[in-house]
């Protein structure tokens, strides 16, 4: 009987290739792999049709799915190749690491959050934060462990000699770094030794153990079984479950926070597939990628870059070009002093984002199975890169896709984000940006407490959120989500809740904020074939209450509160106009007029009320000018006048540019301000003018330049004599006010 230890890096093509060759030579009759024993029943799927790496084993606590651990595998992961070898040759294979039932239970006792397996495994399997391999890398002349390991191990093609060298190196490293070891790591290694003892006891003669290189010295000799068993007694235990989930190359990188990750998973996959000719194929892929983006790349570039990479490798005494040499050659030959091609290469080739696939027959919770079945039925590809999905809701299949995405969003799973569109019939179109995250698998498992189907879970969580909501905006936003997600069973209870809370809500801001989502609900009702008759009565009641509360809700407000209410007032006005109900518009305009005419209203909001009434033709310009004149009279404090102007003019300079009457009033008020008062008001005035478009600011600037008395009378404009010296003194102030470029002083010379 013999035990063969193969110390590996968790994601390395060189290790994987050498391990495959070593297993072919050894022909083991039992394979033990570092991993969670709870997933032993899932090993049979490795290598079977439908399970396409990158994938990950997900081990979680059903009682608290947020406590979960991922074990990622790429096609070049040595563990993956060992499992595939075992399945192909009908060799018994099982995991031999400390069960996650104990490790998750231990975290639960310590009241700490579950953490990824990546956080407990460094690149070489070493559990501590200190990286002793860095010492060896620096001694060999390398700046980092990644490059050193890549050239020392990943680009090798031998097998048994490699693992013997790794075992010897790790033995020395553990001796030099001392005997201190984390208690958890000691328990892991004790469990691994017990797994080896069990395999020996079962009569296996050639046992292959595939584990992180750091553990090899601890498994090379077996102490007494009693000492290992004693160290494992009394461990806490948590009930756990396991499944396969899709993973992505982006989640295999160090940059994603994965402690056992690699710098360039796309390069490692390329190295795994092309072996000795990886350099030539890589440069060819670079040229193909650049040409596909209309960048200069020819066969001559590939030849020159290949020669340069070979030369750099020779100068550095390396057996063949590695990624560093290839990227330096690419930068020199292809990039022409621009980093743009390098960014493209890093994204498309170094990472080479890909998402694995999991077959339907893999055990999973019912909710996950339901979601995956709907994705497959609707032909919605689950991808790790950003894709766009344009939906026409008049088509049943497109409507079903929209409902799926909105239901997932209701569960907090943001697979898609709705984008704003122009030039479309917005009611019937949705443009989505889709990006699937591997962590959504945990979110789905966690959401399974709400139901076994997506519709049932969405309905249950809608009920729960409605019961917990305490204000109208939260409830109305929820109602919008419910309708978009087509959760019809939740509509009536949430409407009842909205009506109850709306009746008791005196706050104007809450009433105004509640209207836009509800109006969106009514608008989407026609596209989604949902009866919103009952909801329309709720909206009618809210509009009525908002109109009653508006004149009084504008009074006695601080400036900060008024600024917040301004946005709600504008949004509510747009919503009420979308309703296209004459009775609502009449009541709304009457309420706005009361607020505009009241001396107790905050001037910012009073000015906006006048603006809305004027824009919609309810007030003529002369009446708006009369109110403007009152607000800019000497009896009104300058700061209050400035606030009124901000509310009236914000977002539209056309009112001043195209109305002589309004222009004269504002111009006269500005000219009447003392210098010190004007300076004090300048920041507020600039904020107002800054909301105008550049064209509007230019028109106002030109008009200000020509305003030296031209519009002083009430009749038709008449040319008058202009004192250029006095006019030029005003121009710098106007330039500062309107944020425009310096005007030519010779503009009046004509």
PDB file of N, CA, C and O in Angstrom, residues 201-232:
ATOM      1  N   UNK A 201      -7.345   1.635   5.285  1.00  0.00           N
ATOM      2  CA  UNK A 201      -8.090   0.582   5.971  1.00  0.00           C
ATOM      3  C   UNK A 201      -9.020  -0.159   5.010  1.00  0.00           C
ATOM      4  O   UNK A 201      -9.283  -1.364   5.176  1.00  0.00           O
ATOM      5  N   UNK A 202      -9.492   0.546   3.998  1.00  0.00           N
ATOM      6  CA  UNK A 202     -10.382  -0.070   3.013  1.00  0.00           C
ATOM      7  C   UNK A 202      -9.634  -0.934   2.010  1.00  0.00           C
ATOM      8  O   UNK A 202     -10.258  -1.556   1.149  1.00  0.00           O
ATOM      9  N   UNK A 203      -8.332  -0.966   2.109  1.00  0.00           N
ATOM     10  CA  UNK A 203      -7.550  -1.859   1.268  1.00  0.00           C
ATOM     11  C   UNK A 203      -7.051  -1.269  -0.029  1.00  0.00           C
ATOM     12  O   UNK A 203      -6.519  -2.003  -0.879  1.00  0.00           O
ATOM     13  N   UNK A 204      -7.161   0.011  -0.223  1.00  0.00           N
ATOM     14  CA  UNK A 204      -6.641   0.623  -1.449  1.00  0.00           C
ATOM     15  C   UNK A 204      -5.116   0.594  -1.433  1.00  0.00           C
ATOM     16  O   UNK A 204      -4.488   0.902  -0.408  1.00  0.00           O
ATOM     17  N   UNK A 205      -4.533   0.271  -2.561  1.00  0.00           N
ATOM     18  CA  UNK A 205      -3.079   0.085  -2.621  1.00  0.00           C
ATOM     19  C   UNK A 205      -2.348   1.291  -3.196  1.00  0.00           C
ATOM     20  O   UNK A 205      -1.177   1.504  -2.883  1.00  0.00           O
ATOM     21  N   UNK A 206      -2.991   2.038  -4.059  1.00  0.00           N
ATOM     22  CA  UNK A 206      -2.337   3.222  -4.659  1.00  0.00           C
ATOM     23  C   UNK A 206      -3.282   4.419  -4.461  1.00  0.00           C
ATOM     24  O   UNK A 206      -4.206   4.633  -5.250  1.00  0.00           O
ATOM     25  N   UNK A 207      -3.027   5.154  -3.408  1.00  0.00           N
ATOM     26  CA  UNK A 207      -3.908   6.260  -3.028  1.00  0.00           C
ATOM     27  C   UNK A 207      -3.270   7.573  -3.473  1.00  0.00           C
ATOM     28  O   UNK A 207      -2.116   7.863  -3.114  1.00  0.00           O
ATOM     29  N   UNK A 208      -3.995   8.350  -4.260  1.00  0.00           N
ATOM     30  CA  UNK A 208      -3.528   9.670  -4.696  1.00  0.00           C
ATOM     31  C   UNK A 208      -4.256  10.736  -3.873  1.00  0.00           C
ATOM     32  O   UNK A 208      -5.489  10.743  -3.810  1.00  0.00           O
ATOM     33  N   UNK A 209      -3.498  11.617  -3.247  1.00  0.00           N
ATOM     34  CA  UNK A 209      -4.060  12.702  -2.437  1.00  0.00           C
ATOM     35  C   UNK A 209      -3.716  14.017  -3.135  1.00  0.00           C
ATOM     36  O   UNK A 209      -2.543  14.344  -3.294  1.00  0.00           O
ATOM     37  N   UNK A 210      -4.733  14.745  -3.561  1.00  0.00           N
ATOM     38  CA  UNK A 210      -4.548  16.027  -4.248  1.00  0.00           C
ATOM     39  C   UNK A 210      -4.951  17.130  -3.276  1.00  0.00           C
ATOM     40  O   UNK A 210      -6.118  17.231  -2.870  1.00  0.00           O
ATOM     41  N   UNK A 211      -3.981  17.940  -2.876  1.00  0.00           N
ATOM     42  CA  UNK A 211      -4.236  18.960  -1.852  1.00  0.00           C
ATOM     43  C   UNK A 211      -3.372  20.172  -2.118  1.00  0.00           C
ATOM     44  O   UNK A 211      -2.449  20.144  -2.941  1.00  0.00           O
ATOM     45  N   UNK A 212      -3.673  21.267  -1.408  1.00  0.00           N
ATOM     46  CA  UNK A 212      -2.830  22.449  -1.492  1.00  0.00           C
ATOM     47  C   UNK A 212      -1.408  22.120  -1.098  1.00  0.00           C
ATOM     48  O   UNK A 212      -1.161  21.338  -0.169  1.00  0.00           O
ATOM     49  N   UNK A 213      -0.452  22.710  -1.817  1.00  0.00           N
ATOM     50  CA  UNK A 213       0.958  22.354  -1.614  1.00  0.00           C
ATOM     51  C   UNK A 213       1.395  22.539  -0.165  1.00  0.00           C
ATOM     52  O   UNK A 213       2.206  21.765   0.354  1.00  0.00           O
ATOM     53  N   UNK A 214       0.839  23.505   0.518  1.00  0.00           N
ATOM     54  CA  UNK A 214       1.250  23.792   1.891  1.00  0.00           C
ATOM     55  C   UNK A 214       0.956  22.634   2.831  1.00  0.00           C
ATOM     56  O   UNK A 214       1.646  22.455   3.830  1.00  0.00           O
ATOM     57  N   UNK A 215      -0.036  21.826   2.520  1.00  0.00           N
ATOM     58  CA  UNK A 215      -0.441  20.743   3.419  1.00  0.00           C
ATOM     59  C   UNK A 215       0.393  19.474   3.241  1.00  0.00           C
ATOM     60  O   UNK A 215       0.303  18.571   4.078  1.00  0.00           O
ATOM     61  N   UNK A 216       1.163  19.389   2.172  1.00  0.00           N
ATOM     62  CA  UNK A 216       1.867  18.133   1.862  1.00  0.00           C
ATOM     63  C   UNK A 216       2.762  17.670   3.013  1.00  0.00           C
ATOM     64  O   UNK A 216       2.706  16.496   3.423  1.00  0.00           O
ATOM     65  N   UNK A 217       3.612  18.521   3.598  1.00  0.00           N
ATOM     66  CA  UNK A 217       4.465  18.029   4.693  1.00  0.00           C
ATOM     67  C   UNK A 217       3.658  17.486   5.879  1.00  0.00           C
ATOM     68  O   UNK A 217       4.090  16.530   6.531  1.00  0.00           O
ATOM     69  N   UNK A 218       2.494  18.091   6.149  1.00  0.00           N
ATOM     70  CA  UNK A 218       1.692  17.643   7.290  1.00  0.00           C
ATOM     71  C   UNK A 218       1.043  16.297   7.032  1.00  0.00           C
ATOM     72  O   UNK A 218       0.675  15.593   7.990  1.00  0.00           O
ATOM     73  N   UNK A 219       0.893  15.901   5.771  1.00  0.00           N
ATOM     74  CA  UNK A 219       0.250  14.631   5.441  1.00  0.00           C
ATOM     75  C   UNK A 219       1.261  13.539   5.110  1.00  0.00           C
ATOM     76  O   UNK A 219       0.878  12.374   4.942  1.00  0.00           O
ATOM     77  N   UNK A 220       2.539  13.908   5.014  1.00  0.00           N
ATOM     78  CA  UNK A 220       3.557  12.930   4.606  1.00  0.00           C
ATOM     79  C   UNK A 220       3.778  11.858   5.665  1.00  0.00           C
ATOM     80  O   UNK A 220       4.089  10.701   5.340  1.00  0.00           O
ATOM     81  N   UNK A 221       3.632  12.239   6.919  1.00  0.00           N
ATOM     82  CA  UNK A 221       3.779  11.263   8.004  1.00  0.00           C
ATOM     83  C   UNK A 221       2.497  11.256   8.829  1.00  0.00           C
ATOM     84  O   UNK A 221       1.889  12.307   9.060  1.00  0.00           O
ATOM     85  N   UNK A 222       2.098  10.078   9.260  1.00  0.00           N
ATOM     86  CA  UNK A 222       0.856   9.934  10.007  1.00  0.00           C
ATOM     87  C   UNK A 222       1.163   9.707  11.485  1.00  0.00           C
ATOM     88  O   UNK A 222       1.739   8.680  11.850  1.00  0.00           O
ATOM     89  N   UNK A 223       0.816  10.661  12.339  1.00  0.00           N
ATOM     90  CA  UNK A 223       0.975  10.430  13.782  1.00  0.00           C
ATOM     91  C   UNK A 223      -0.064   9.418  14.245  1.00  0.00           C
ATOM     92  O   UNK A 223      -0.786   8.834  13.440  1.00  0.00           O
ATOM     93  N   UNK A 224      -0.189   9.253  15.537  1.00  0.00           N
ATOM     94  CA  UNK A 224      -1.177   8.295  16.040  1.00  0.00           C
ATOM     95  C   UNK A 224      -2.581   8.752  15.676  1.00  0.00           C
ATOM     96  O   UNK A 224      -2.896   9.946  15.695  1.00  0.00           O
ATOM     97  N   UNK A 225      -3.411   7.796  15.312  1.00  0.00           N
ATOM     98  CA  UNK A 225      -4.791   8.122  14.952  1.00  0.00           C
ATOM     99  C   UNK A 225      -5.519   8.762  16.122  1.00  0.00           C
ATOM    100  O   UNK A 225      -6.398   9.610  15.945  1.00  0.00           O
ATOM    101  N   UNK A 226      -5.155   8.360  17.339  1.00  0.00           N
ATOM    102  CA  UNK A 226      -5.843   8.892  18.512  1.00  0.00           C
ATOM    103  C   UNK A 226      -5.631  10.396  18.647  1.00  0.00           C
ATOM    104  O   UNK A 226      -6.552  11.139  18.989  1.00  0.00           O
ATOM    105  N   UNK A 227      -4.412  10.863  18.379  1.00  0.00           N
ATOM    106  CA  UNK A 227      -4.146  12.294  18.527  1.00  0.00           C
ATOM    107  C   UNK A 227      -4.963  13.111  17.534  1.00  0.00           C
ATOM    108  O   UNK A 227      -5.499  14.171  17.882  1.00  0.00           O
ATOM    109  N   UNK A 228      -5.071  12.602  16.301  1.00  0.00           N
ATOM    110  CA  UNK A 228      -5.877  13.325  15.323  1.00  0.00           C
ATOM    111  C   UNK A 228      -7.355  13.266  15.685  1.00  0.00           C
ATOM    112  O   UNK A 228      -8.081  14.263  15.573  1.00  0.00           O
ATOM    113  N   UNK A 229      -7.814  12.108  16.119  1.00  0.00           N
ATOM    114  CA  UNK A 229      -9.230  11.973  16.479  1.00  0.00           C
ATOM    115  C   UNK A 229      -9.575  12.864  17.659  1.00  0.00           C
ATOM    116  O   UNK A 229     -10.641  13.497  17.695  1.00  0.00           O
ATOM    117  N   UNK A 230      -8.677  12.929  18.641  1.00  0.00           N
ATOM    118  CA  UNK A 230      -8.926  13.775  19.807  1.00  0.00           C
ATOM    119  C   UNK A 230      -9.034  15.248  19.424  1.00  0.00           C
ATOM    120  O   UNK A 230      -9.834  16.000  20.010  1.00  0.00           O
ATOM    121  N   UNK A 231      -8.217  15.669  18.446  1.00  0.00           N
ATOM    122  CA  UNK A 231      -8.249  17.082  18.050  1.00  0.00           C
ATOM    123  C   UNK A 231      -9.545  17.457  17.338  1.00  0.00           C
ATOM    124  O   UNK A 231      -9.872  18.643  17.213  1.00  0.00           O
ATOM    125  N   UNK A 232     -10.281  16.440  16.881  1.00  0.00           N
ATOM    126  CA  UNK A 232     -11.525  16.697  16.155  1.00  0.00           C
ATOM    127  C   UNK A 232     -12.765  16.503  17.018  1.00  0.00           C
ATOM    128  O   UNK A 232     -13.886  16.709  16.541  1.00  0.00           O
TER     129      UNK A 232
END
